[in-house]
XYZ file of C-alpha atoms in Angstrom:
124
model
C 11.591 10.892 -57.846
C 11.728 7.797 -60.005
C 9.136 6.818 -62.575
C 7.940 3.950 -60.370
C 7.427 6.341 -57.448
C 5.544 8.871 -59.583
C 3.222 6.114 -60.825
C 2.786 4.585 -57.358
C 1.737 7.814 -55.649
C -1.520 8.386 -57.554
C -2.662 4.812 -57.000
C -1.606 4.376 -53.350
C -4.797 5.915 -51.933
C -7.228 4.004 -54.194
C -5.401 0.743 -53.499
C -5.624 1.404 -49.755
C -9.394 1.909 -50.080
C -9.709 -1.264 -52.131
C -7.790 -3.143 -49.440
C -10.271 -1.841 -46.846
C -13.091 -3.199 -48.990
C -11.303 -6.554 -49.215
C -11.009 -6.770 -45.444
C -14.730 -6.036 -45.136
C -15.690 -8.585 -47.793
C -13.462 -11.221 -46.187
C -15.304 -10.706 -42.894
C -18.505 -12.110 -44.439
C -17.933 -15.841 -44.083
C -20.840 -17.123 -41.959
C -24.476 -17.390 -43.088
C -25.544 -15.124 -40.204
C -23.282 -12.383 -41.580
C -26.043 -11.533 -44.029
C -27.478 -9.407 -41.213
C -24.418 -7.127 -41.482
C -25.149 -6.321 -45.115
C -25.730 -2.597 -44.431
C -21.961 -2.370 -43.830
C -21.531 -2.945 -47.558
C -22.980 0.486 -48.369
C -19.641 2.172 -47.718
C -17.886 -0.477 -49.796
C -19.740 0.591 -52.927
C -18.655 4.193 -52.425
C -15.022 3.187 -51.857
C -14.873 1.010 -54.969
C -16.520 3.693 -57.113
C -14.211 6.453 -55.864
C -11.173 4.217 -56.350
C -12.246 3.407 -59.901
C -12.697 7.106 -60.639
C -9.162 7.849 -59.436
C -7.687 4.903 -61.324
C -9.339 5.672 -64.654
C -6.188 7.299 -66.071
C -3.577 4.925 -64.643
C -4.985 1.467 -65.223
C -6.142 -0.793 -68.003
C -9.833 -0.904 -68.930
C -9.963 -4.508 -67.708
C -9.297 -3.362 -64.142
C -12.091 -0.817 -64.354
C -14.420 -3.502 -65.685
C -13.523 -5.689 -62.713
C -14.297 -2.845 -60.329
C -17.618 -2.255 -62.083
C -18.399 -5.951 -61.656
C -17.467 -5.676 -57.973
C -19.923 -2.802 -57.507
C -22.640 -4.775 -59.279
C -21.935 -7.842 -57.110
C -21.985 -5.808 -53.885
C -25.323 -4.282 -54.855
C -26.673 -7.764 -55.677
C -25.498 -8.968 -52.250
C -27.360 -6.080 -50.646
C -30.454 -7.016 -52.634
C -30.168 -10.626 -51.415
C -29.950 -9.337 -47.848
C -33.101 -7.271 -48.301
C -34.883 -10.334 -49.711
C -33.652 -12.310 -46.708
C -35.365 -9.870 -44.343
C -38.613 -9.687 -46.329
C -39.269 -13.314 -47.191
C -38.542 -16.037 -44.632
C -39.378 -18.813 -47.100
C -36.504 -17.976 -49.411
C -33.873 -17.337 -46.742
C -31.678 -20.309 -47.662
C -31.600 -19.075 -51.247
C -30.849 -15.540 -50.053
C -27.915 -16.835 -48.017
C -26.518 -18.582 -51.081
C -26.962 -15.543 -53.317
C -25.405 -13.285 -50.714
C -22.367 -15.534 -50.310
C -21.947 -15.888 -54.072
C -22.118 -12.152 -54.698
C -19.800 -11.257 -51.814
C -17.324 -13.830 -53.120
C -17.594 -12.438 -56.642
C -16.965 -8.907 -55.421
C -14.050 -10.083 -53.313
C -12.468 -11.857 -56.274
C -12.886 -8.859 -58.563
C -11.386 -6.416 -56.086
C -8.563 -8.823 -55.186
C -7.725 -9.228 -58.879
C -7.392 -5.483 -59.352
C -5.308 -5.027 -56.214
C -3.017 -7.872 -57.269
C -2.488 -6.308 -60.687
C -1.910 -2.785 -59.417
C 0.285 -3.700 -56.470
C 2.025 -6.982 -57.337
C 4.850 -6.388 -54.844
C 2.403 -6.743 -51.959
C 0.741 -9.904 -53.316
C 1.470 -13.051 -51.313
C 3.101 -15.813 -53.379
C 0.772 -18.584 -54.502
C 1.464 -21.997 -53.043
């Protein structure tokens, strides 16, 4: 087994979970998607468990990004709860939700790109 293979094995599972989270976050692109916010609950758990497994094999910056992703996902969930409770602030809740989902998506994508650069599509 080569050094690259021995390093890749411990991070393959966490990267796969992070990719699942990315797919979920990318599915939130319409204002009405705020109603699907409960689906984000599992995303928090996946990001946290991935961060815990990556703590020994990644730079602190990646872990900070994952912590920011968790914080952004929780803020998106909070915006969704506010959306349900207060009809007067719904447009603001939609904006907050979209901003926080986008922030989480960017943070997770950044970590995945750094940990698995071979699978990153080339920038145009």
